[in-house]
Amino acid sequence: MFTNCSSSTTSLQLRVGPTLLNHRSGIINLNRHNSVFFPGRSVRQLSLRTTASRSGHILSIRSSSDHAAMVFDEMAVALNIMDEIRVETSRMEKSISAVPGLAIILFGDSKSSKAYEVPGLMVGIKTLVVRLAEDSSEEEVLKYVSNFNDDPCVHGILVQSPLPSHMNDKNILNAVSVEKDVDGFHPLNIGLLAMRGREPFCVPRIPKGCIELLRWYNFEIKGKRAVVLGRSNTFGMPTALLLQREDATVTIIHSKTKNPEEITRQADIIISAVGQPNMVRGSWIKPGAVVINVGTSVVKDPSASYGFRMVGDICYEEVCKVASAITPDACGPSLLMAKAMLLSNTLTSAKRNHNFM
Amino acid sequence: MFTNCSSSTTSLQLRVGPTLLNHRSGIINLNRHNSVFFPGRSVRQLSLRTTASRSGHILSIRSSSDHAAMVFDEMAVALNIMDEIRVETSRMEKSISAVPGLAIILFGDSKSSKAYEVPGLMVGIKTLVVRLAEDSSEEEVLKYVSNFNDDPCVHGILVQSPLPSHMNDKNILNAVSVEKDVDGFHPLNIGLLAMRGREPFCVPRIPKGCIELLRWYNFEIKGKRAVVLGRSNTFGMPTALLLQREDATVTIIHSKTKNPEEITRQADIIISAVGQPNMVRGSWIKPGAVVINVGTSVVKDPSASYGFRMVGDICYEEVCKVASAITPDACGPSLLMAKAMLLSNTLTSAKRNHNFM
């Protein structure tokens, strides 16, 4: 199902302290930047609202249109989390002279190693990127994984996903030490995530990022009705398990669910990752619900710059009028949040390995 | 919460072929017994109904009271499943001269080894029971577990639960080979149960028994709304994961859930294991729902033989008037069904080990 449900949100250019942000939702972190400057006309189109957050310092800036929902800013949250990681790695290095290490295996030339090395550098995590040819053998990858498993300086191992098609992802996923499985996809980590009284070594990154987002904005999860749309191993299922650990009452909606809108209408928290453009309409939402979009799809659009545009599972234009909080239009989880969670998992693994509290 | 909600169901004595059953619900297996005899007065109090089942041979016998729901007979289903296991073990022995082996570790004198050996013998599974003293050391248990892990004649290992209080259940649970974990509680098996496209080596027994019950009576699970009450590692959580694998839309209700009755009222399938006497009332049930009770509690009752009686989570007297099918009053899962599932898991493990299809 695809319905045209594009947003009319204006892109705003905001000068925020020393940093120039070009961002739709406009949530900035006053902890890191002390002055706010709105150039010219834009200031009349904005309304300001402070939101109590974990650190009490997130400011929401909303356009003066009829949008009711507060718009999450994952970028700001991710930067805050990276700041916290930096403080912890610094404390760890000063206390026990140990630096968390992250090993990444990439294939081909498509991904820049800098995209991983720079965030690591920013927070004091040593990142080692191995780049293998697309046609590398599975054995070669397993050999690298085995070496990283044995390397005491490596606390997290990430293998690029999806893997080249000739490789068996189960073999490689199972070969990564559960303690260094910073993707959190090893079945043992998933099992420990599902079990009460047990702790997984690592939690999948995007699900963890969604929970962090709710926590940073002080949205209570305990006792709330939560609906996850999609039941993938990498997102829907672990997100449901995480919400359950936080004492939400969780329902997973999937392709065999009849009348999903009847279930979403009862939910206080909705997280969607199905890749169905604009599936979740305004009429599916209970007024005041918190809505997080994860699934995005590429949709043809001759009027767009490249002949296509990104569309989320959530029909932003409709849902933002009903929800109390929502992720920005047509956005999946930000790459920065995914990296912040990767670095957070690496730090946790290093602290556990060195018994550093 | 405890409400007096006892059933007025009459206990019926039925002569069924060569076997004399004393059973409230009265579902008998016409596959194994060819004649049915109702002595005297009882016949006027019964109505008969055949239910299409997996093998097309289950007959429901209902009293002529105002009870509407068909009453499940786990015993009959368990006997049928054991019959199927016996056929398979016989085929296996004839084909490859291999016999499935089950090792059981018991503590103290409280449990009879015959309770395990006899069902094993009935279906052609060799059962080896080790009885350790209550004050045995954890190391001693781990040594037995390790030996059974290495023994090619042992395909399933069961350690009595709960363990003596001085032992760490995580250490012992984790020590059992995942391939021989016939309890299905190893976190790796739980993780594999949660993941789509992956298969656990074994599935927890009582949850598996509930699904088998639904299957035997041909109740469709796919696309149905299912509610599990309780989120324990041993029952609620794996039952929800199993229902999810069967394409139900599942919600787990737990102690932090607000207004649980609003959720149960939408469910086509309700399975309860919370140990709250009579918690689920008739008003909680959607007409025609299928209701399975797992949780039972001991409740004081001076009028009962021993000064107490068993009460289920489900208020039978009320719910049986609304539901289309229900487990018998005040009954948890039968010991026979739990043993049938244990033997089924042992057979599956042996077939996998011998690559016998």
XYZ file of C-alpha atoms in Angstrom:
714
model
C 0.000 0.000 0.000
C 1.335 3.420 -0.840
C -0.529 6.663 -0.273
C 0.784 10.105 -1.002
C 1.002 11.621 2.410
C 3.977 13.963 2.178
C 4.727 16.527 4.841
C 4.637 20.258 4.413
C 7.269 20.789 7.089
C 9.737 23.508 6.148
C 13.441 22.869 6.303
C 14.929 25.383 8.726
C 18.482 26.697 8.918
C 19.370 27.411 12.529
C 22.588 28.856 13.859
C 23.134 27.198 17.192
C 26.141 28.406 19.107
C 29.237 27.496 17.100
C 27.357 24.919 15.009
C 25.163 25.533 11.967
C 22.377 22.976 11.848
C 20.113 22.420 8.859
C 17.397 20.319 10.343
C 13.646 19.975 9.986
C 12.597 19.215 13.494
C 14.874 21.633 15.303
C 15.742 20.089 18.605
C 19.041 21.380 19.902
C 21.119 20.568 22.892
C 21.592 23.609 25.106
C 24.127 21.691 27.132
C 26.611 21.866 24.336
C 25.618 25.144 22.687
C 24.832 28.270 24.665
C 23.345 30.632 22.120
C 20.526 30.286 19.597
C 20.149 32.525 16.526
C 17.237 32.364 14.085
C 17.922 34.255 10.900
C 15.262 36.589 9.449
C 11.867 35.253 8.459
C 12.217 31.823 10.043
C 11.893 33.150 13.572
C 8.235 34.036 12.959
C 7.506 30.481 11.860
C 8.815 28.859 14.992
C 7.525 28.121 18.429
C 9.823 27.069 21.227
C 9.172 24.462 23.862
C 11.444 22.908 26.431
C 10.991 19.223 27.104
C 12.080 17.574 30.326
C 14.740 15.105 29.271
C 17.125 12.773 31.053
C 19.556 15.664 31.365
C 16.840 18.349 31.465
C 18.249 20.325 28.550
C 16.473 19.484 25.298
C 14.629 22.304 23.562
C 12.003 21.615 20.888
C 11.565 24.143 18.092
C 8.370 23.710 16.095
C 7.102 25.479 13.024
C 3.888 27.486 13.434
C 1.890 25.167 11.168
C -0.947 22.969 12.432
C 1.416 20.173 13.503
C 0.710 19.181 17.059
C 3.350 16.587 17.809
C 6.732 17.293 19.293
C 9.331 16.067 16.806
C 12.112 13.851 18.135
C 15.656 14.786 17.296
C 17.689 11.619 17.237
C 20.769 13.548 16.172
C 20.772 15.629 19.349
C 20.152 12.556 21.493
C 22.880 10.599 19.666
C 25.368 13.463 20.234
C 24.500 13.507 23.913
C 24.992 9.763 24.186
C 28.346 10.037 22.393
C 29.305 12.723 24.872
C 28.513 10.350 27.725
C 30.556 7.594 26.039
C 33.504 9.984 25.655
C 33.405 10.812 29.365
C 33.367 7.101 30.246
C 36.200 6.070 27.897
C 38.285 8.924 29.263
C 37.612 7.815 32.840
C 38.471 4.242 31.867
C 41.758 5.217 30.216
C 42.787 7.377 33.178
C 41.829 4.701 35.723
C 43.102 1.472 34.167
C 44.947 2.611 30.997
C 42.574 0.592 28.814
C 40.959 1.791 25.576
C 37.849 0.106 24.119
C 38.552 -1.459 20.717
C 36.117 -2.024 17.849
C 36.940 -4.228 14.830
C 34.908 -3.796 11.654
C 34.949 -6.040 8.595
C 33.773 -4.340 5.386
C 33.417 -5.754 1.867
C 34.283 -3.996 -1.411
C 34.767 -0.255 -1.711
C 31.206 0.962 -1.127
C 31.559 2.022 2.483
C 34.083 4.513 3.770
C 36.096 3.350 6.759
C 36.124 6.992 7.947
C 32.392 6.715 8.640
C 33.326 4.353 11.475
C 36.763 5.626 12.450
C 35.742 9.266 12.993
C 32.885 8.635 15.469
C 35.167 6.172 17.298
C 37.898 8.801 17.462
C 35.393 11.369 18.763
C 34.559 9.240 21.792
C 37.944 7.640 22.459
C 37.252 4.190 20.991
C 39.975 2.655 18.821
C 38.472 1.451 15.566
C 40.200 -1.091 13.358
C 38.668 -1.485 9.895
C 39.485 -4.513 7.725
C 38.370 -4.211 4.117
C 37.953 -7.459 2.203
C 37.174 -8.020 -1.470
C 33.499 -8.683 -2.331
C 34.489 -12.159 -3.545
C 36.399 -13.126 -0.395
C 35.754 -16.635 0.829
C 33.665 -17.345 3.918
C 36.738 -19.022 5.418
C 38.715 -15.801 5.084
C 36.024 -13.862 6.954
C 35.793 -16.568 9.634
C 39.578 -16.395 10.078
C 39.403 -12.646 10.735
C 36.467 -13.135 13.103
C 38.414 -15.831 14.973
C 41.476 -13.569 15.308
C 39.350 -10.703 16.612
C 37.620 -13.076 19.034
C 41.068 -13.906 20.474
C 42.424 -10.336 20.428
C 42.250 -8.838 23.960
C 42.373 -5.296 22.513
C 39.150 -5.895 20.544
C 35.942 -5.636 22.567
C 33.446 -5.405 19.739
C 33.257 -7.034 16.287
C 31.004 -5.773 13.526
C 30.687 -7.573 10.187
C 29.093 -5.504 7.396
C 25.509 -6.554 6.749
C 24.092 -7.713 4.405
C 26.995 -10.007 3.604
C 28.066 -10.780 0.029
C 25.472 -13.225 -1.306
C 27.803 -16.250 -1.500
C 28.333 -16.230 2.276
C 26.174 -17.938 4.915
C 25.169 -15.254 7.399
C 24.269 -17.820 10.090
C 27.811 -19.271 10.024
C 29.390 -15.854 10.378
C 26.874 -14.564 12.933
C 27.420 -17.667 15.080
C 31.216 -17.374 14.813
C 31.393 -13.933 16.475
C 32.017 -14.295 20.216
C 28.754 -13.499 22.030
C 30.697 -11.160 24.313
C 31.949 -9.124 21.330
C 28.725 -9.318 19.305
C 28.115 -5.546 19.245
C 25.313 -6.067 16.711
C 23.456 -8.139 19.341
C 22.145 -10.537 16.682
C 23.729 -13.751 18.028
C 20.885 -16.113 19.037
C 22.380 -16.465 22.516
C 22.163 -12.674 22.978
C 18.588 -12.713 21.657
C 17.725 -15.537 24.081
C 19.248 -13.645 27.019
C 17.326 -10.537 25.907
C 14.072 -12.529 26.001
C 14.675 -14.035 29.451
C 13.786 -12.277 32.687
C 16.672 -12.149 35.167
C 19.246 -12.631 32.405
C 21.310 -9.950 30.678
C 22.388 -10.056 27.029
C 26.016 -9.133 26.381
C 24.855 -6.704 23.682
C 21.487 -5.401 22.481
C 20.701 -4.785 18.772
C 21.552 -1.196 17.916
C 18.428 0.280 16.314
C 16.017 -1.202 18.900
C 18.320 0.066 21.652
C 18.342 3.494 19.964
C 14.527 3.628 19.989
C 14.419 2.890 23.721
C 17.150 5.495 24.337
C 15.087 8.058 22.427
C 12.056 7.393 24.640
C 14.232 7.558 27.750
C 15.934 10.817 26.778
C 12.575 12.499 26.341
C 11.352 10.994 29.611
C 8.490 9.056 28.021
C 7.479 6.388 30.487
C 7.422 2.861 29.051
C 6.416 0.880 32.149
C 2.752 -0.097 32.099
C 2.178 1.411 28.646
C 0.569 -0.380 25.716
C 3.205 -0.670 22.984
C 2.807 -1.874 19.429
C 5.714 -2.875 17.194
C 4.923 -3.169 13.486
C 7.161 -5.782 11.877
C 8.773 -8.878 13.400
C 12.212 -9.023 11.796
C 15.118 -10.613 13.665
C 17.083 -7.396 13.381
C 14.428 -4.936 14.442
C 10.796 -5.807 15.274
C 11.407 -8.863 17.440
C 14.269 -7.424 19.558
C 12.399 -4.100 19.905
C 9.383 -5.963 21.294
C 11.642 -7.887 23.696
C 13.263 -4.633 24.870
C 9.899 -2.928 25.421
C 8.783 -6.001 27.344
C 11.892 -5.761 29.556
C 10.870 -2.163 30.257
C 7.474 -3.443 31.506
C 5.371 -2.321 28.548
C 2.484 -4.522 27.413
C 3.625 -5.349 23.904
C 1.876 -6.562 20.763
C 3.733 -7.302 17.525
C 1.779 -6.606 14.344
C 2.883 -8.492 11.244
C 1.755 -9.448 7.766
C -0.788 -11.993 9.081
C -2.399 -9.579 11.543
C -5.998 -8.750 10.738
C -7.230 -5.159 11.233
C -3.912 -3.820 12.572
C -5.442 -0.352 12.974
C -7.674 -1.676 15.774
C -4.564 -2.635 17.712
C -2.505 0.497 17.000
C -5.428 2.662 18.152
C -4.964 1.283 21.658
C -1.222 1.878 21.795
C 0.593 4.531 23.794
C 3.823 3.780 21.942
C 4.033 2.762 18.276
C 7.289 1.739 16.612
C 7.135 0.752 12.955
C 9.655 -1.068 10.789
C 7.799 -2.746 7.963
C 8.902 -0.769 4.894
C 5.322 -0.035 3.744
C 5.130 3.613 2.628
C 2.579 5.614 4.663
C 0.931 2.470 6.043
C 0.188 3.949 9.459
C -2.442 6.668 8.967
C -3.683 9.330 11.359
C -6.834 7.287 12.018
C -4.634 4.425 13.323
C -3.312 6.530 16.202
C -4.638 7.108 19.702
C -4.472 10.856 20.467
C -1.298 11.607 22.387
C 0.553 8.435 21.374
C 4.308 8.467 20.827
C 5.259 7.346 17.329
C 8.682 6.244 16.096
C 9.330 5.456 12.448
C 12.104 3.035 11.547
C 11.000 1.638 8.168
C 11.624 3.724 5.056
C 11.012 2.985 1.393
C 12.275 4.507 -1.834
C 9.323 5.809 -3.862
C 9.442 7.131 -7.446
C 8.741 10.859 -7.652
C 9.547 12.657 -10.942
C 9.327 16.004 -9.146
C 12.089 15.074 -6.678
C 15.753 15.906 -7.326
C 16.826 12.345 -8.192
C 13.442 11.115 -9.459
C 12.654 9.397 -6.166
C 12.144 10.197 -2.506
C 12.171 8.430 0.836
C 8.822 7.639 2.444
C 8.388 6.281 5.975
C 5.899 3.685 7.280
C 4.225 6.491 9.187
C 2.025 8.936 7.262
C 3.706 11.891 8.895
C 1.327 14.611 7.763
C -1.658 12.852 9.323
C -0.014 11.239 12.336
C 1.783 14.369 13.563
C -1.640 15.971 14.107
C -2.717 13.167 16.463
C 0.455 11.956 18.170
C 2.150 13.778 21.044
C 5.619 13.002 19.719
C 6.912 11.690 16.409
C 10.162 11.096 14.548
C 10.815 13.462 11.597
C 9.021 12.859 8.319
C 10.360 10.091 6.066
C 13.282 9.424 8.369
C 14.461 6.089 9.576
C 16.870 5.875 12.482
C 19.782 8.232 11.956
C 23.157 6.772 11.080
C 24.573 8.735 13.980
C 22.220 7.048 16.471
C 23.126 3.622 15.042
C 26.810 4.480 15.487
C 26.268 5.863 18.978
C 24.651 2.539 19.951
C 27.520 0.603 18.305
C 30.032 2.605 20.333
C 27.909 2.242 23.468
C 27.874 -1.551 23.021
C 31.658 -1.549 22.488
C 32.178 0.493 25.664
C 29.901 -1.836 27.665
C 31.808 -4.846 26.345
C 35.188 -3.274 27.224
C 34.037 -2.324 30.732
C 32.754 -5.867 31.304
C 35.970 -7.359 29.939
C 38.122 -5.204 32.240
C 35.669 -5.519 35.137
C 35.562 -1.703 35.187
C 32.453 -0.265 36.810
C -7.273 -11.678 43.957
C -9.228 -14.807 44.716
C -12.906 -15.284 43.971
C -14.902 -18.363 44.705
C -15.827 -19.556 41.280
C -15.989 -23.307 41.608
C -17.469 -25.474 38.920
C -20.634 -27.498 39.172
C -19.388 -30.017 36.632
C -20.202 -33.581 37.610
C -17.472 -36.144 37.779
C -18.385 -38.903 35.339
C -17.296 -42.521 35.316
C -17.065 -43.809 31.780
C -16.181 -47.286 30.642
C -14.278 -46.825 27.432
C -13.331 -50.017 25.689
C -10.900 -51.871 27.935
C -10.108 -48.781 29.985
C -12.078 -47.304 32.866
C -11.719 -43.536 32.892
C -12.815 -41.287 35.724
C -12.682 -37.939 34.080
C -14.695 -34.759 34.216
C -14.500 -33.554 30.689
C -14.913 -36.859 28.918
C -13.004 -36.724 25.675
C -11.952 -40.137 24.523
C -9.861 -41.383 21.697
C -11.814 -43.661 19.375
C -8.633 -44.591 17.590
C -7.429 -46.582 20.525
C -10.764 -47.689 21.999
C -13.524 -49.051 19.846
C -16.457 -49.270 22.216
C -18.084 -46.744 24.521
C -20.355 -47.726 27.397
C -22.196 -45.265 29.630
C -23.527 -46.907 32.768
C -27.088 -46.135 33.958
C -28.072 -42.599 34.811
C -25.029 -40.867 33.380
C -26.046 -41.410 29.798
C -28.996 -39.049 30.204
C -26.697 -36.328 31.430
C -24.383 -36.388 28.474
C -24.376 -34.968 25.008
C -21.952 -36.224 22.403
C -20.091 -34.221 19.809
C -17.353 -35.215 17.434
C -14.673 -32.652 16.799
C -12.538 -32.650 13.680
C -9.021 -33.252 14.933
C -5.631 -33.826 13.346
C -6.482 -37.517 13.075
C -10.252 -36.967 12.830
C -11.105 -39.155 15.816
C -11.656 -37.110 18.955
C -15.100 -37.280 20.511
C -16.282 -34.699 23.038
C -18.737 -35.781 25.723
C -20.428 -32.915 27.518
C -22.796 -32.896 30.482
C -26.289 -31.557 29.827
C -25.770 -28.535 32.096
C -25.609 -24.982 30.756
C -21.908 -25.261 29.933
C -21.300 -24.225 26.367
C -17.597 -24.821 25.862
C -16.074 -27.995 24.544
C -13.655 -29.268 27.193
C -10.145 -30.183 26.060
C -8.807 -33.553 27.052
C -5.052 -33.279 27.303
C -4.803 -36.887 28.466
C -6.317 -38.208 25.250
C -4.123 -35.924 23.155
C -1.010 -36.884 25.151
C -1.792 -40.603 24.630
C -2.176 -40.027 20.906
C 1.140 -38.176 20.765
C 2.844 -40.978 22.696
C 1.377 -43.413 20.206
C 2.948 -41.422 17.374
C 6.297 -41.365 19.200
C 6.151 -45.149 19.671
C 5.591 -45.638 15.930
C 8.574 -43.407 15.143
C 10.982 -45.003 17.644
C 10.024 -48.414 16.306
C 10.667 -47.278 12.719
C 14.002 -45.815 13.821
C 15.116 -48.971 15.587
C 14.129 -51.150 12.619
C 15.830 -48.846 10.102
C 19.092 -47.883 11.803
C 19.142 -49.975 15.020
C 19.224 -46.828 17.144
C 17.152 -46.169 20.265
C 16.559 -42.654 21.637
C 18.073 -42.175 25.100
C 16.942 -39.848 27.863
C 19.043 -39.109 30.970
C 17.330 -37.680 34.032
C 19.001 -36.277 37.140
C 16.779 -36.296 40.249
C 17.535 -35.084 43.776
C 16.489 -36.744 47.028
C 13.771 -39.378 47.275
C 10.708 -37.283 46.502
C 10.227 -38.277 42.885
C 9.826 -41.804 41.654
C 12.101 -42.804 38.810
C 9.276 -45.041 37.520
C 7.272 -41.915 36.689
C 9.858 -41.305 33.951
C 10.954 -44.839 33.106
C 7.462 -46.232 32.437
C 6.358 -43.612 29.846
C 9.795 -43.992 28.188
C 9.344 -47.758 28.067
C 5.832 -47.335 26.600
C 7.176 -45.447 23.591
C 10.513 -47.209 23.115
C 12.795 -44.559 24.628
C 15.541 -45.761 26.947
C 15.464 -43.766 30.174
C 18.418 -43.562 32.522
C 17.657 -42.027 35.909
C 20.461 -40.814 38.188
C 19.384 -40.040 41.741
C 21.646 -37.678 43.692
C 21.434 -36.629 47.328
C 19.722 -33.296 48.056
C 23.035 -31.944 49.370
C 25.101 -32.990 46.339
C 27.588 -30.385 45.174
C 27.053 -28.359 42.012
C 30.313 -29.844 40.693
C 28.893 -33.347 41.024
C 25.823 -32.399 38.998
C 27.973 -30.649 36.384
C 30.124 -33.792 36.097
C 27.048 -35.926 35.367
C 25.805 -33.331 32.877
C 29.194 -33.300 31.162
C 29.258 -37.115 30.922
C 25.747 -37.174 29.454
C 26.722 -34.417 27.003
C 29.513 -36.702 25.719
C 27.480 -39.935 25.755
C 26.342 -40.784 22.191
C 23.512 -42.965 23.568
C 21.975 -40.001 25.399
C 19.933 -37.631 23.226
C 18.123 -35.710 25.943
C 19.148 -34.514 29.416
C 16.651 -33.405 32.040
C 17.728 -31.992 35.388
C 14.990 -31.902 38.040
C 13.654 -28.393 38.560
C 13.614 -26.501 40.854
C 17.160 -27.430 41.839
C 18.244 -27.750 45.474
C 18.570 -24.171 46.748
C 22.387 -24.189 47.108
C 22.862 -24.734 43.373
C 23.055 -22.038 40.683
C 20.429 -22.896 38.078
C 22.081 -20.707 35.411
C 25.359 -22.659 35.689
C 23.590 -25.995 35.329
C 21.176 -24.800 32.632
C 24.074 -23.421 30.580
C 26.102 -26.642 31.013
C 23.540 -28.888 29.283
C 24.395 -29.262 25.592
C 21.887 -27.170 23.611
C 21.292 -30.173 21.367
C 20.267 -32.328 24.354
C 18.404 -29.573 26.234
C 15.013 -31.352 26.189
C 13.637 -28.745 28.598
C 14.293 -26.086 25.932
C 15.302 -23.523 28.579
C 18.880 -22.898 27.387
C 19.123 -19.228 26.311
C 20.446 -20.292 22.912
C 17.315 -22.403 22.349
C 15.142 -19.489 23.504
C 17.003 -17.165 21.092
C 16.540 -19.588 18.209
C 12.848 -19.888 19.144
C 12.494 -16.099 18.950
C 14.232 -15.759 15.555
C 12.464 -16.194 12.252
C 14.187 -18.626 9.906
C 15.997 -20.330 12.796
C 15.005 -23.530 14.562
C 15.549 -24.266 18.243
C 16.947 -27.692 19.058
C 14.191 -28.160 21.631
C 11.067 -26.224 22.634
C 9.936 -25.888 26.295
C 7.530 -28.692 27.121
C 4.404 -27.047 28.541
C 4.268 -24.288 25.880
C 4.758 -26.963 23.208
C 1.959 -28.987 24.818
C -0.435 -26.020 24.593
C 0.280 -25.581 20.888
C -0.131 -29.339 20.341
C -3.510 -29.191 22.072
C -4.693 -26.422 19.734
C -3.365 -28.347 16.733
C -5.008 -31.641 17.708
C -8.379 -29.955 17.941
C -7.738 -28.141 14.649
C -7.996 -24.653 16.137
C -6.340 -22.310 13.685
C -3.642 -20.121 15.223
C -2.503 -18.205 12.108
C -3.913 -14.691 12.010
C -5.640 -15.053 15.400
C -5.313 -12.612 18.286
C -3.642 -14.478 21.146
C -3.072 -13.341 24.707
C -0.653 -15.010 27.099
C -1.074 -14.117 30.777
C 2.272 -14.296 32.537
C 5.790 -13.770 31.189
C 7.892 -16.384 32.972
C 11.000 -17.788 31.282
C 9.588 -21.289 31.569
C 6.089 -20.662 30.311
C 4.653 -17.255 29.343
C 7.560 -15.963 27.281
C 8.231 -19.177 25.275
C 4.468 -19.686 24.750
C 4.224 -16.184 23.262
C 7.223 -16.888 21.013
C 5.648 -20.175 19.859
C 2.287 -18.534 19.096
C 4.179 -15.829 17.201
C 5.956 -18.516 15.138
C 2.497 -19.884 14.301
C 1.550 -16.443 12.923
C -0.750 -15.360 15.745
C -0.779 -11.701 16.790
C 0.405 -12.026 20.366
C 0.171 -9.824 23.452
C 1.714 -10.783 26.790
C -0.170 -9.562 29.841
C 1.846 -9.233 33.059
C 1.754 -7.654 36.493
C 2.352 -4.144 35.111
C -0.443 -4.374 32.518
C -3.302 -1.971 33.122
C -6.885 -3.149 32.464
C -5.899 -6.642 31.272
C -9.568 -7.514 30.707
C -9.711 -5.013 27.828
C -6.972 -6.968 26.075
C -8.282 -10.470 26.816
C -11.712 -9.476 25.479
C -10.149 -9.099 22.025
C -8.374 -12.447 22.072
C -9.326 -15.533 20.083
C -6.872 -17.623 22.112
C -6.108 -17.088 25.809
C -3.437 -19.027 27.658
C -2.921 -18.230 31.319
C -0.050 -19.086 33.662
C 0.026 -16.518 36.424
C -1.071 -18.520 39.498
C -3.848 -16.073 40.434
C -6.936 -18.077 41.449
C -9.958 -17.296 39.247
C -8.355 -14.147 37.859
C -9.820 -14.512 34.381
C -13.586 -14.018 34.681
C -16.330 -14.686 32.153
C -16.542 -10.969 31.376
C -12.891 -11.041 30.277
C -13.640 -13.428 27.422
C -14.703 -12.825 23.840
C -17.560 -15.206 23.001
C -16.163 -18.240 21.210
C -12.580 -17.788 22.403
C -10.385 -20.790 23.128
C -9.082 -20.790 26.701
C -6.214 -22.837 28.132
C -5.380 -22.790 31.822
C -1.828 -23.530 32.924
C -1.556 -21.731 36.274
C -3.022 -23.394 39.347
C -2.969 -22.366 43.008
C -3.604 -24.212 46.236
C -6.511 -22.594 48.078
C -7.685 -23.407 51.620
C -11.095 -25.077 51.701
C -12.229 -26.714 54.956
C -14.938 -28.603 53.079
C -12.403 -30.300 50.772
C -10.895 -33.710 51.592
C -7.475 -32.411 52.591
C -8.566 -28.935 53.714
C -7.489 -27.354 50.443
C -8.264 -27.523 46.744
C -6.653 -26.547 43.469
C -7.959 -23.446 41.706
C -6.943 -22.362 38.199
C -6.274 -18.846 36.853
C -9.430 -19.242 34.790
C -12.805 -18.902 36.556
C -14.074 -22.076 34.921
C -17.736 -21.772 35.861
C -18.045 -18.371 34.193
C -15.617 -18.789 31.325
C -16.986 -22.131 30.114
C -20.276 -20.371 29.341
C -18.560 -17.889 27.014
C -15.612 -19.732 25.501
C -15.917 -22.246 22.675
C -13.287 -24.534 24.189
C -11.622 -24.702 27.580
C -9.303 -26.898 29.623
C -10.955 -28.759 32.533
C -11.723 -26.891 35.745
C -8.810 -26.236 38.121
C -6.409 -28.244 35.992
C -2.965 -27.199 34.920
C -1.189 -29.075 32.146
C -1.345 -32.806 32.766
C 1.806 -34.608 33.840
C 1.227 -36.988 30.951
C 1.279 -34.161 28.391
C 4.495 -32.788 29.939
C 6.041 -36.256 29.656
C 4.767 -36.720 26.098
C 6.511 -33.468 25.135
C 9.700 -34.552 26.941
C 9.697 -37.810 24.993
C 8.856 -35.963 21.776
C 11.848 -33.647 22.313
C 14.082 -36.676 23.013
C 12.920 -38.388 19.822
C 13.504 -35.200 17.775
C 16.993 -34.887 19.231
C 17.805 -38.552 18.486
C 16.521 -38.276 14.899
C 18.608 -35.140 14.347
C 21.670 -36.785 15.894
C 21.343 -39.843 13.651
C 20.258 -37.780 10.653
C 17.159 -39.978 10.509
C 14.212 -38.393 8.694
